Amino acid sequence: MESPRESLSLAQARRIALAAQGFADKPHRAPTMRTLQRTLERTGVLQVDSVNVLQRAHFMPLYSRMGAYDVDLVRRASEGRPRRMVEYWAHVQAFMPVELWPHMQWRMDHYRATRGSKWWGSVPEGMKEKMLALVAENGAVTAREAALHLDDAGPVTKEHWGWNWSDSRKTLDILYMFGELAIAGRNQQFEVVYDLPERVIPREVLERPTPTRAEAHVELVRRAVRSHGVGTAKDIADYYRMSVADTTRALGVLTEAGEVAPVRVEGIRKPSYLHTAARLPRRVRARALLSPFDPLVWERERTEALFDFLYRIEIYTPAHKRVHGYYVLPFLLGDRIVGRVDLKADRRLGVLLVRGAYAEDHAPPETAVELAAELARLAQWLDLDDIAVEPRGDLAPGLFAEVAAAR
């Protein structure tokens, strides 16, 4: 790697990162499909997760950047015509722009060559062929529907229930990872609906030449650097779950082309890479709650280095060992993460529950006021009528007072 030609302060790096992720964009009162597309260009991917204690994971990053929007935009973008995005193992399970499908062929080939699905080997002989024939003849199916068609009774015990899938579900997962099936959408129960790629991916995308592995890596790294604004090779590699070695080679190509420049960032020991078209705003006036699966914070080392914010998801931590709570969202104010809140949407009672609220050491005096306003905005978007603040965390008393005063 050539020597860095530029140095950035930590504050500058933060503002570049926030602008790259869309937090410096002007807000839209009524977000449209164009707004969603612009936001997806910033984030690159939208992680999908089944946890729905507050709102589905892929909806939240859009809300954090666009404000209140009609979530049907996501369905239209991922299931309508023209299809703008599709699910694949891009970061982990995630929505990605549909034009990235050819750039994931190397990953599909790798899974196929190494039998990389976690279920390969436990599926009965011929199951893959039966499933492909079923989908080809009958059209899009869920795993439950496929199991009925193939008389697949599924698991007989509840041991390891979260991963104790039927052979049909395992086979569909294998074919999806291999790119022999694609995700056409999800039903109201959030079940995946699988179909043949030619019935999901636009023909113009399928007919594009398949890039080589090296070409695909360059394109993915190009997008990852654009979404980061600035980051280390390790940061950039994590975005599309590539190896650091492959990422570094692609960064070399992009550096040679002038799209990326090596830089030093204050307080970060490893060399960083700056997207040469990255925006450096003089100030960022963001105010947003961030999903635990938001691209801004999912690489925890980077989050700690840039924002001085130590963050861990505690969903799978036993309740008595949790420090901050089950579903904890960082609170972004300006260009700093100033606090965190453990949230739950009680849809039966129509209440947004704040089970814990905590301030960072550098949180400004107005944190409770700003957080109360942001919670009110979130509650309105989720169609919840009230906010209830429980007395847990150092920020809870002030937040309780602000919420009460706003009623």
mmCIF file of C-alpha atoms in Angstrom:
data_model
loop_
_atom_site.group_PDB
_atom_site.id
_atom_site.type_symbol
_atom_site.label_atom_id
_atom_site.label_comp_id
_atom_site.label_asym_id
_atom_site.label_seq_id
_atom_site.Cartn_x
_atom_site.Cartn_y
_atom_site.Cartn_z
ATOM 1 C CA MET A 1 0.000 0.000 0.000
ATOM 2 C CA GLU A 2 1.288 3.446 -0.830
ATOM 3 C CA SER A 3 1.869 5.929 1.971
ATOM 4 C CA PRO A 4 -1.153 7.956 3.129
ATOM 5 C CA ARG A 5 -1.262 11.394 1.566
ATOM 6 C CA GLU A 6 -3.783 12.916 3.933
ATOM 7 C CA SER A 7 -4.721 12.955 7.609
ATOM 8 C CA LEU A 8 -8.195 13.323 9.074
ATOM 9 C CA SER A 9 -9.251 14.231 12.577
ATOM 10 C CA LEU A 10 -11.620 11.843 14.306
ATOM 11 C CA ALA A 11 -14.420 14.429 14.045
ATOM 12 C CA GLN A 12 -13.849 14.760 10.297
ATOM 13 C CA ALA A 13 -13.901 10.980 9.861
ATOM 14 C CA ARG A 14 -17.178 10.789 11.804
ATOM 15 C CA ARG A 15 -18.804 13.434 9.615
ATOM 16 C CA ILE A 16 -17.584 11.707 6.457
ATOM 17 C CA ALA A 17 -19.001 8.382 7.691
ATOM 18 C CA LEU A 18 -22.353 9.934 8.589
ATOM 19 C CA ALA A 19 -22.644 11.768 5.274
ATOM 20 C CA ALA A 20 -21.779 8.584 3.368
ATOM 21 C CA GLN A 21 -24.613 6.794 5.167
ATOM 22 C CA GLY A 22 -27.135 9.527 4.354
ATOM 23 C CA PHE A 23 -27.360 11.304 7.706
ATOM 24 C CA ALA A 24 -26.397 14.650 6.162
ATOM 25 C CA ASP A 25 -29.078 14.493 3.450
ATOM 26 C CA LYS A 26 -31.950 16.937 3.541
ATOM 27 C CA PRO A 27 -35.066 15.343 5.062
ATOM 28 C CA HIS A 28 -38.116 14.547 2.950
ATOM 29 C CA ARG A 29 -41.566 15.186 4.351
ATOM 30 C CA ALA A 30 -43.092 12.429 2.253
ATOM 31 C CA PRO A 31 -40.441 9.875 1.236
ATOM 32 C CA THR A 32 -40.963 8.379 -2.208
ATOM 33 C CA MET A 33 -39.495 5.439 -4.099
ATOM 34 C CA ARG A 34 -36.793 7.796 -5.311
ATOM 35 C CA THR A 35 -35.953 8.602 -1.673
ATOM 36 C CA LEU A 36 -35.736 4.896 -0.867
ATOM 37 C CA GLN A 37 -33.459 4.255 -3.842
ATOM 38 C CA ARG A 38 -31.173 7.117 -2.821
ATOM 39 C CA THR A 39 -31.041 5.764 0.716
ATOM 40 C CA LEU A 40 -30.289 2.226 -0.487
ATOM 41 C CA GLU A 41 -27.429 3.652 -2.547
ATOM 42 C CA ARG A 42 -26.037 5.075 0.707
ATOM 43 C CA THR A 43 -26.454 1.969 2.857
ATOM 44 C CA GLY A 44 -25.692 -0.552 0.104
ATOM 45 C CA VAL A 45 -27.565 -3.328 1.925
ATOM 46 C CA LEU A 46 -30.370 -3.660 4.464
ATOM 47 C CA GLN A 47 -29.868 -6.520 6.908
ATOM 48 C CA VAL A 48 -32.872 -8.794 7.429
ATOM 49 C CA ASP A 49 -33.594 -10.293 10.842
ATOM 50 C CA SER A 50 -36.638 -12.044 12.275
ATOM 51 C CA VAL A 51 -36.670 -10.176 15.613
ATOM 52 C CA ASN A 52 -39.749 -7.951 15.686
ATOM 53 C CA VAL A 53 -39.805 -6.576 19.217
ATOM 54 C CA LEU A 54 -39.852 -3.032 17.832
ATOM 55 C CA GLN A 55 -39.833 -3.083 14.017
ATOM 56 C CA ARG A 56 -38.312 -5.414 11.433
ATOM 57 C CA ALA A 57 -34.560 -4.809 11.061
ATOM 58 C CA HIS A 58 -34.637 -3.850 7.366
ATOM 59 C CA PHE A 59 -37.264 -1.154 7.919
ATOM 60 C CA MET A 60 -35.351 0.734 10.616
ATOM 61 C CA PRO A 61 -32.265 2.013 8.730
ATOM 62 C CA LEU A 62 -34.578 3.541 6.123
ATOM 63 C CA TYR A 63 -36.607 5.221 8.859
ATOM 64 C CA SER A 64 -33.480 6.496 10.622
ATOM 65 C CA ARG A 65 -32.438 8.297 7.428
ATOM 66 C CA MET A 66 -35.737 9.094 5.665
ATOM 67 C CA GLY A 67 -38.061 9.692 8.593
ATOM 68 C CA ALA A 68 -41.613 8.367 8.692
ATOM 69 C CA TYR A 69 -42.387 6.515 5.465
ATOM 70 C CA ASP A 70 -44.856 3.998 4.115
ATOM 71 C CA VAL A 71 -43.241 0.562 4.585
ATOM 72 C CA ASP A 72 -45.111 -0.639 1.509
ATOM 73 C CA LEU A 73 -42.320 1.101 -0.411
ATOM 74 C CA VAL A 74 -40.055 -1.761 0.672
ATOM 75 C CA ARG A 75 -42.490 -4.387 -0.617
ATOM 76 C CA ARG A 76 -42.814 -2.565 -3.924
ATOM 77 C CA ALA A 77 -39.040 -2.233 -4.248
ATOM 78 C CA SER A 78 -38.427 -5.911 -3.457
ATOM 79 C CA GLU A 79 -41.433 -7.569 -5.117
ATOM 80 C CA GLY A 80 -42.809 -5.139 -7.684
ATOM 81 C CA ARG A 81 -41.884 -4.328 -11.253
ATOM 82 C CA PRO A 82 -39.306 -3.110 -11.815
ATOM 83 C CA ARG A 83 -37.710 -5.020 -8.934
ATOM 84 C CA ARG A 84 -35.142 -2.743 -7.328
ATOM 85 C CA MET A 85 -33.721 -4.977 -4.617
ATOM 86 C CA VAL A 86 -33.542 -8.641 -3.693
ATOM 87 C CA GLU A 87 -32.509 -10.708 -0.676
ATOM 88 C CA TYR A 88 -29.237 -12.568 -0.683
ATOM 89 C CA TRP A 89 -26.315 -13.351 1.648
ATOM 90 C CA ALA A 90 -24.717 -9.973 0.871
ATOM 91 C CA HIS A 91 -23.622 -8.970 4.376
ATOM 92 C CA VAL A 92 -25.575 -11.635 6.138
ATOM 93 C CA GLN A 93 -29.186 -12.183 5.038
ATOM 94 C CA ALA A 94 -29.897 -8.794 3.493
ATOM 95 C CA PHE A 95 -31.638 -6.817 0.816
ATOM 96 C CA MET A 96 -29.226 -5.599 -1.828
ATOM 97 C CA PRO A 97 -29.699 -3.681 -5.101
ATOM 98 C CA VAL A 98 -30.858 -6.209 -7.677
ATOM 99 C CA GLU A 99 -28.031 -5.266 -10.056
ATOM 100 C CA LEU A 100 -25.581 -6.887 -7.610
ATOM 101 C CA TRP A 101 -26.919 -10.376 -8.436
ATOM 102 C CA PRO A 102 -24.175 -11.078 -11.037
ATOM 103 C CA HIS A 103 -21.549 -9.826 -8.569
ATOM 104 C CA MET A 104 -22.644 -12.492 -6.086
ATOM 105 C CA GLN A 105 -22.109 -15.363 -8.531
ATOM 106 C CA TRP A 106 -18.587 -15.974 -7.186
ATOM 107 C CA ARG A 107 -20.084 -16.463 -3.721
ATOM 108 C CA MET A 108 -22.775 -18.772 -5.064
ATOM 109 C CA ASP A 109 -20.108 -20.754 -6.944
ATOM 110 C CA HIS A 110 -18.019 -20.961 -3.781
ATOM 111 C CA TYR A 111 -20.935 -22.310 -1.743
ATOM 112 C CA ARG A 112 -21.730 -24.821 -4.456
ATOM 113 C CA ALA A 113 -18.110 -25.971 -4.877
ATOM 114 C CA THR A 114 -17.508 -26.338 -1.146
ATOM 115 C CA ARG A 115 -21.040 -27.478 -0.306
ATOM 116 C CA GLY A 116 -21.006 -24.440 1.901
ATOM 117 C CA SER A 117 -24.558 -24.567 3.191
ATOM 118 C CA LYS A 118 -24.672 -25.628 6.823
ATOM 119 C CA TRP A 119 -27.320 -28.201 5.884
ATOM 120 C CA TRP A 120 -25.564 -29.954 2.987
ATOM 121 C CA GLY A 121 -25.136 -33.629 3.707
ATOM 122 C CA SER A 122 -28.222 -33.979 5.878
ATOM 123 C CA VAL A 123 -30.697 -33.696 2.987
ATOM 124 C CA PRO A 124 -31.975 -36.937 1.392
ATOM 125 C CA GLU A 125 -30.586 -37.938 -1.996
ATOM 126 C CA GLY A 126 -32.560 -36.390 -4.850
ATOM 127 C CA MET A 127 -34.233 -33.755 -2.673
ATOM 128 C CA LYS A 128 -32.574 -30.892 -4.510
ATOM 129 C CA GLU A 129 -33.854 -32.115 -7.887
ATOM 130 C CA LYS A 130 -37.351 -32.710 -6.503
ATOM 131 C CA MET A 131 -37.473 -29.193 -5.079
ATOM 132 C CA LEU A 132 -36.323 -27.537 -8.299
ATOM 133 C CA ALA A 133 -38.929 -29.523 -10.258
ATOM 134 C CA LEU A 134 -41.637 -28.530 -7.758
ATOM 135 C CA VAL A 135 -40.840 -24.830 -7.986
ATOM 136 C CA ALA A 136 -40.498 -24.930 -11.772
ATOM 137 C CA GLU A 137 -43.921 -26.547 -12.146
ATOM 138 C CA ASN A 138 -45.923 -24.994 -9.303
ATOM 139 C CA GLY A 139 -44.322 -21.569 -8.947
ATOM 140 C CA ALA A 140 -43.138 -19.721 -5.858
ATOM 141 C CA VAL A 141 -43.366 -21.631 -2.567
ATOM 142 C CA THR A 142 -42.631 -21.266 1.123
ATOM 143 C CA ALA A 143 -40.877 -24.056 3.004
ATOM 144 C CA ARG A 144 -44.166 -24.980 4.657
ATOM 145 C CA GLU A 145 -45.934 -25.281 1.297
ATOM 146 C CA ALA A 146 -43.048 -27.270 -0.186
ATOM 147 C CA ALA A 147 -43.116 -29.688 2.742
ATOM 148 C CA LEU A 148 -46.818 -30.357 2.136
ATOM 149 C CA HIS A 149 -46.234 -30.976 -1.580
ATOM 150 C CA LEU A 150 -43.316 -33.327 -0.920
ATOM 151 C CA ASP A 151 -44.906 -35.089 2.056
ATOM 152 C CA ASP A 152 -42.018 -33.924 4.245
ATOM 153 C CA ALA A 153 -43.182 -34.253 7.838
ATOM 154 C CA GLY A 154 -40.303 -32.207 9.193
ATOM 155 C CA PRO A 155 -38.545 -32.620 12.545
ATOM 156 C CA VAL A 156 -40.141 -34.864 15.130
ATOM 157 C CA THR A 157 -38.572 -33.204 18.173
ATOM 158 C CA LYS A 158 -38.311 -29.651 19.481
ATOM 159 C CA GLU A 159 -34.632 -29.969 20.312
ATOM 160 C CA HIS A 160 -32.672 -26.980 18.947
ATOM 161 C CA TRP A 161 -36.014 -25.700 17.676
ATOM 162 C CA GLY A 162 -34.579 -22.555 16.045
ATOM 163 C CA TRP A 163 -32.506 -24.615 13.594
ATOM 164 C CA ASN A 164 -34.478 -27.855 13.608
ATOM 165 C CA TRP A 165 -35.696 -27.402 10.046
ATOM 166 C CA SER A 166 -37.551 -29.787 7.758
ATOM 167 C CA ASP A 167 -35.675 -31.289 4.828
ATOM 168 C CA SER A 168 -37.693 -28.982 2.582
ATOM 169 C CA ARG A 169 -36.518 -25.903 4.476
ATOM 170 C CA LYS A 170 -32.908 -27.095 4.404
ATOM 171 C CA THR A 171 -33.071 -27.819 0.683
ATOM 172 C CA LEU A 172 -34.568 -24.427 -0.108
ATOM 173 C CA ASP A 173 -31.804 -22.793 1.933
ATOM 174 C CA ILE A 174 -29.157 -24.732 0.002
ATOM 175 C CA LEU A 175 -30.637 -23.805 -3.377
ATOM 176 C CA TYR A 176 -30.920 -20.162 -2.313
ATOM 177 C CA MET A 177 -27.276 -20.047 -1.197
ATOM 178 C CA PHE A 178 -26.221 -21.656 -4.488
ATOM 179 C CA GLY A 179 -28.250 -19.128 -6.508
ATOM 180 C CA GLU A 180 -30.413 -21.859 -8.040
ATOM 181 C CA LEU A 181 -33.447 -20.310 -6.351
ATOM 182 C CA ALA A 182 -34.061 -16.687 -5.428
ATOM 183 C CA ILE A 183 -36.253 -15.024 -2.825
ATOM 184 C CA ALA A 184 -39.378 -13.661 -4.476
ATOM 185 C CA GLY A 185 -40.674 -12.039 -1.282
ATOM 186 C CA ARG A 186 -42.080 -12.801 2.129
ATOM 187 C CA ASN A 187 -45.646 -13.494 3.198
ATOM 188 C CA GLN A 188 -47.541 -11.904 6.096
ATOM 189 C CA GLN A 189 -45.986 -14.413 8.517
ATOM 190 C CA PHE A 190 -42.525 -13.262 7.334
ATOM 191 C CA GLU A 191 -41.946 -16.651 5.707
ATOM 192 C CA VAL A 192 -39.556 -16.617 2.769
ATOM 193 C CA VAL A 193 -41.125 -17.255 -0.646
ATOM 194 C CA TYR A 194 -38.718 -18.952 -3.095
ATOM 195 C CA ASP A 195 -38.846 -19.019 -6.886
ATOM 196 C CA LEU A 196 -36.609 -19.595 -9.888
ATOM 197 C CA PRO A 197 -34.148 -16.727 -10.464
ATOM 198 C CA GLU A 198 -35.547 -16.067 -13.958
ATOM 199 C CA ARG A 199 -38.927 -15.285 -12.363
ATOM 200 C CA VAL A 200 -37.388 -12.993 -9.745
ATOM 201 C CA ILE A 201 -34.353 -11.227 -11.194
ATOM 202 C CA PRO A 202 -35.004 -8.900 -14.168
ATOM 203 C CA ARG A 203 -33.937 -10.434 -17.474
ATOM 204 C CA GLU A 204 -31.601 -7.531 -18.232
ATOM 205 C CA VAL A 205 -29.700 -8.274 -15.001
ATOM 206 C CA LEU A 206 -29.557 -12.040 -15.599
ATOM 207 C CA GLU A 207 -28.270 -11.497 -19.129
ATOM 208 C CA ARG A 208 -25.360 -9.310 -18.057
ATOM 209 C CA PRO A 209 -21.910 -10.900 -18.339
ATOM 210 C CA THR A 210 -20.857 -12.582 -15.110
ATOM 211 C CA PRO A 211 -17.863 -10.707 -13.698
ATOM 212 C CA THR A 212 -14.783 -12.618 -12.675
ATOM 213 C CA ARG A 213 -14.186 -13.114 -8.977
ATOM 214 C CA ALA A 214 -11.618 -10.288 -8.994
ATOM 215 C CA GLU A 215 -13.961 -7.958 -10.900
ATOM 216 C CA ALA A 216 -16.805 -8.706 -8.492
ATOM 217 C CA HIS A 217 -14.536 -7.998 -5.528
ATOM 218 C CA VAL A 218 -13.567 -4.614 -6.972
ATOM 219 C CA GLU A 219 -17.215 -3.642 -7.437
ATOM 220 C CA LEU A 220 -18.220 -4.772 -3.942
ATOM 221 C CA VAL A 221 -15.274 -2.956 -2.368
ATOM 222 C CA ARG A 222 -16.078 0.140 -4.436
ATOM 223 C CA ARG A 223 -19.584 0.126 -2.983
ATOM 224 C CA ALA A 224 -18.365 -0.650 0.529
ATOM 225 C CA VAL A 225 -15.941 2.286 0.508
ATOM 226 C CA ARG A 226 -18.683 4.542 -0.817
ATOM 227 C CA SER A 227 -20.994 3.439 1.993
ATOM 228 C CA HIS A 228 -18.261 3.916 4.607
ATOM 229 C CA GLY A 229 -16.855 7.174 3.319
ATOM 230 C CA VAL A 230 -13.686 6.235 5.152
ATOM 231 C CA GLY A 231 -12.617 2.994 6.820
ATOM 232 C CA THR A 232 -9.855 0.488 7.365
ATOM 233 C CA ALA A 233 -9.449 -2.565 5.143
ATOM 234 C CA LYS A 234 -11.041 -4.656 7.897
ATOM 235 C CA ASP A 235 -14.024 -2.297 8.119
ATOM 236 C CA ILE A 236 -14.504 -2.394 4.363
ATOM 237 C CA ALA A 237 -14.099 -6.184 4.171
ATOM 238 C CA ASP A 238 -16.877 -6.695 6.709
ATOM 239 C CA TYR A 239 -19.446 -4.793 4.666
ATOM 240 C CA TYR A 240 -19.917 -7.581 2.126
ATOM 241 C CA ARG A 241 -18.258 -10.234 4.311
ATOM 242 C CA MET A 242 -15.140 -10.582 2.187
ATOM 243 C CA SER A 243 -11.664 -11.568 3.301
ATOM 244 C CA VAL A 244 -9.255 -8.766 4.215
ATOM 245 C CA ALA A 245 -6.783 -10.134 1.643
ATOM 246 C CA ASP A 246 -9.313 -9.943 -1.221
ATOM 247 C CA THR A 247 -10.436 -6.524 -0.014
ATOM 248 C CA THR A 248 -6.885 -5.178 0.131
ATOM 249 C CA ARG A 249 -6.228 -6.333 -3.441
ATOM 250 C CA ALA A 250 -9.394 -4.589 -4.633
ATOM 251 C CA LEU A 251 -8.462 -1.446 -2.699
ATOM 252 C CA GLY A 252 -5.164 -1.432 -4.561
ATOM 253 C CA VAL A 253 -7.023 -1.440 -7.899
ATOM 254 C CA LEU A 254 -9.320 1.382 -6.760
ATOM 255 C CA THR A 255 -6.413 3.386 -5.385
ATOM 256 C CA GLU A 256 -4.596 3.070 -8.699
ATOM 257 C CA ALA A 257 -7.753 4.265 -10.463
ATOM 258 C CA GLY A 258 -8.010 7.297 -8.175
ATOM 259 C CA GLU A 259 -11.340 6.271 -6.633
ATOM 260 C CA VAL A 260 -9.807 5.644 -3.206
ATOM 261 C CA ALA A 261 -6.997 7.392 -1.334
ATOM 262 C CA PRO A 262 -5.028 6.062 1.670
ATOM 263 C CA VAL A 263 -5.409 8.310 4.728
ATOM 264 C CA ARG A 264 -4.532 8.411 8.391
ATOM 265 C CA VAL A 265 -7.344 8.931 10.881
ATOM 266 C CA GLU A 266 -6.595 10.384 14.285
ATOM 267 C CA GLY A 267 -6.516 7.688 16.949
ATOM 268 C CA ILE A 268 -6.891 4.776 14.511
ATOM 269 C CA ARG A 269 -3.662 2.819 14.243
ATOM 270 C CA LYS A 270 -4.377 0.935 11.030
ATOM 271 C CA PRO A 271 -4.282 2.731 7.657
ATOM 272 C CA SER A 272 -7.657 3.897 6.374
ATOM 273 C CA TYR A 273 -9.068 4.429 2.911
ATOM 274 C CA LEU A 274 -11.075 7.472 1.851
ATOM 275 C CA HIS A 275 -13.527 7.470 -1.028
ATOM 276 C CA THR A 276 -12.258 10.367 -3.119
ATOM 277 C CA ALA A 277 -15.813 11.587 -3.808
ATOM 278 C CA ALA A 278 -16.789 11.393 -0.129
ATOM 279 C CA ARG A 279 -18.500 14.442 1.297
ATOM 280 C CA LEU A 280 -17.072 16.192 4.363
ATOM 281 C CA PRO A 281 -19.829 18.417 5.751
ATOM 282 C CA ARG A 282 -18.891 21.192 8.152
ATOM 283 C CA ARG A 283 -21.624 19.980 10.478
ATOM 284 C CA VAL A 284 -24.044 17.069 10.761
ATOM 285 C CA ARG A 285 -27.399 17.822 12.380
ATOM 286 C CA ALA A 286 -28.648 14.249 12.691
ATOM 287 C CA ARG A 287 -31.124 12.991 15.271
ATOM 288 C CA ALA A 288 -31.923 9.324 14.904
ATOM 289 C CA LEU A 289 -32.408 6.050 16.711
ATOM 290 C CA LEU A 290 -30.279 3.335 15.129
ATOM 291 C CA SER A 291 -31.288 -0.296 14.799
ATOM 292 C CA PRO A 292 -28.837 -2.825 16.281
ATOM 293 C CA PHE A 293 -28.473 -3.963 12.646
ATOM 294 C CA ASP A 294 -27.819 -0.512 11.183
ATOM 295 C CA PRO A 295 -24.820 -0.408 8.798
ATOM 296 C CA LEU A 296 -23.431 2.574 10.692
ATOM 297 C CA VAL A 297 -22.850 0.510 13.838
ATOM 298 C CA TRP A 298 -22.729 -3.157 12.860
ATOM 299 C CA GLU A 299 -18.897 -3.275 12.776
ATOM 300 C CA ARG A 300 -18.373 -2.822 16.523
ATOM 301 C CA GLU A 301 -14.660 -1.971 16.452
ATOM 302 C CA ARG A 302 -15.299 0.833 13.988
ATOM 303 C CA THR A 303 -18.214 2.104 16.064
ATOM 304 C CA GLU A 304 -16.007 2.268 19.135
ATOM 305 C CA ALA A 305 -13.127 3.921 17.263
ATOM 306 C CA LEU A 306 -15.212 6.567 15.470
ATOM 307 C CA PHE A 307 -17.892 7.266 18.055
ATOM 308 C CA ASP A 308 -16.271 6.232 21.344
ATOM 309 C CA PHE A 309 -19.315 3.991 21.786
ATOM 310 C CA LEU A 310 -18.959 0.432 23.086
ATOM 311 C CA TYR A 311 -21.910 -1.529 21.726
ATOM 312 C CA ARG A 312 -22.965 -5.159 22.023
ATOM 313 C CA ILE A 313 -26.257 -6.826 21.080
ATOM 314 C CA GLU A 314 -27.625 -8.630 24.133
ATOM 315 C CA ILE A 315 -30.575 -10.426 22.531
ATOM 316 C CA TYR A 316 -28.932 -13.818 23.059
ATOM 317 C CA THR A 317 -27.534 -12.937 26.486
ATOM 318 C CA PRO A 318 -29.460 -14.404 29.451
ATOM 319 C CA ALA A 319 -31.716 -11.715 30.913
ATOM 320 C CA HIS A 320 -29.926 -11.570 34.260
ATOM 321 C CA LYS A 321 -26.583 -10.939 32.525
ATOM 322 C CA ARG A 322 -27.724 -8.102 30.265
ATOM 323 C CA VAL A 323 -26.162 -4.708 30.909
ATOM 324 C CA HIS A 324 -28.499 -2.455 28.940
ATOM 325 C CA GLY A 325 -31.391 -4.633 27.801
ATOM 326 C CA TYR A 326 -32.820 -6.885 25.116
ATOM 327 C CA TYR A 327 -33.265 -4.609 22.077
ATOM 328 C CA VAL A 328 -31.083 -1.575 22.582
ATOM 329 C CA LEU A 329 -30.887 1.235 20.026
ATOM 330 C CA PRO A 330 -28.052 3.785 19.957
ATOM 331 C CA PHE A 331 -29.206 7.418 19.887
ATOM 332 C CA LEU A 332 -27.406 9.603 17.349
ATOM 333 C CA LEU A 333 -27.464 13.345 17.995
ATOM 334 C CA GLY A 334 -25.442 15.625 15.754
ATOM 335 C CA ASP A 335 -22.317 13.677 14.897
ATOM 336 C CA ARG A 336 -22.095 11.726 18.164
ATOM 337 C CA ILE A 337 -23.853 8.711 19.629
ATOM 338 C CA VAL A 338 -24.953 10.172 22.948
ATOM 339 C CA GLY A 339 -27.073 7.435 24.528
ATOM 340 C CA ARG A 340 -28.981 4.197 24.116
ATOM 341 C CA VAL A 341 -32.513 2.981 24.837
ATOM 342 C CA ASP A 342 -34.017 -0.478 25.285
ATOM 343 C CA LEU A 343 -37.287 -0.347 23.319
ATOM 344 C CA LYS A 344 -40.324 -2.543 22.785
ATOM 345 C CA ALA A 345 -43.474 -1.870 20.798
ATOM 346 C CA ASP A 346 -46.449 -3.146 22.796
ATOM 347 C CA ARG A 347 -48.861 -3.287 19.885
ATOM 348 C CA ARG A 348 -51.729 -4.701 21.944
ATOM 349 C CA LEU A 349 -51.708 -1.718 24.300
ATOM 350 C CA GLY A 350 -50.534 0.785 21.699
ATOM 351 C CA VAL A 351 -47.520 1.797 23.799
ATOM 352 C CA LEU A 352 -43.853 2.338 23.017
ATOM 353 C CA LEU A 353 -42.080 0.920 26.063
ATOM 354 C CA VAL A 354 -38.738 2.397 27.106
ATOM 355 C CA ARG A 355 -37.349 -0.317 29.344
ATOM 356 C CA GLY A 356 -34.055 1.445 29.928
ATOM 357 C CA ALA A 357 -32.370 4.710 28.937
ATOM 358 C CA TYR A 358 -28.683 5.455 29.319
ATOM 359 C CA ALA A 359 -26.536 8.488 28.542
ATOM 360 C CA GLU A 360 -22.931 8.438 27.359
ATOM 361 C CA ASP A 361 -20.348 10.433 29.307
ATOM 362 C CA HIS A 362 -20.171 13.000 26.501
ATOM 363 C CA ALA A 363 -23.966 13.389 26.185
ATOM 364 C CA PRO A 364 -25.012 17.072 26.065
ATOM 365 C CA PRO A 365 -27.568 18.554 28.505
ATOM 366 C CA GLU A 366 -30.329 18.503 25.877
ATOM 367 C CA THR A 367 -30.116 14.724 25.334
ATOM 368 C CA ALA A 368 -33.331 13.885 27.227
ATOM 369 C CA VAL A 369 -35.277 16.595 25.392
ATOM 370 C CA GLU A 370 -34.064 15.469 21.980
ATOM 371 C CA LEU A 371 -34.566 11.785 22.754
ATOM 372 C CA ALA A 372 -38.136 12.410 23.938
ATOM 373 C CA ALA A 373 -38.895 14.176 20.662
ATOM 374 C CA GLU A 374 -37.356 11.327 18.658
ATOM 375 C CA LEU A 375 -39.326 8.714 20.596
ATOM 376 C CA ALA A 376 -42.534 10.640 19.919
ATOM 377 C CA ARG A 377 -41.739 10.627 16.206
ATOM 378 C CA LEU A 378 -40.984 6.896 16.275
ATOM 379 C CA ALA A 379 -44.184 6.101 18.197
ATOM 380 C CA GLN A 380 -46.233 8.002 15.620
ATOM 381 C CA TRP A 381 -44.612 6.090 12.749
ATOM 382 C CA LEU A 382 -45.298 2.779 14.501
ATOM 383 C CA ASP A 383 -48.910 3.856 15.125
ATOM 384 C CA LEU A 384 -48.479 3.702 18.911
ATOM 385 C CA ASP A 385 -50.519 6.101 21.044
ATOM 386 C CA ASP A 386 -48.306 6.527 24.099
ATOM 387 C CA ILE A 387 -44.756 6.246 25.468
ATOM 388 C CA ALA A 388 -44.022 4.605 28.824
ATOM 389 C CA VAL A 389 -40.605 5.149 30.402
ATOM 390 C CA GLU A 390 -39.515 2.612 32.997
ATOM 391 C CA PRO A 391 -37.098 3.719 35.778
ATOM 392 C CA ARG A 392 -33.976 1.955 34.526
ATOM 393 C CA GLY A 393 -30.810 3.787 33.521
ATOM 394 C CA ASP A 394 -29.325 7.173 34.339
ATOM 395 C CA LEU A 395 -31.196 8.907 31.502
ATOM 396 C CA ALA A 396 -34.594 7.518 32.506
ATOM 397 C CA PRO A 397 -35.617 10.198 35.088
ATOM 398 C CA GLY A 398 -34.994 13.093 32.719
ATOM 399 C CA LEU A 399 -36.607 11.252 29.831
ATOM 400 C CA PHE A 400 -39.648 10.392 31.944
ATOM 401 C CA ALA A 401 -40.093 14.070 32.808
ATOM 402 C CA GLU A 402 -39.813 15.178 29.196
ATOM 403 C CA VAL A 403 -42.272 12.561 27.961
ATOM 404 C CA ALA A 404 -44.729 13.464 30.725
ATOM 405 C CA ALA A 405 -44.432 17.176 29.942
ATOM 406 C CA ALA A 406 -45.209 16.570 26.273
ATOM 407 C CA ARG A 407 -48.520 14.801 26.973
#
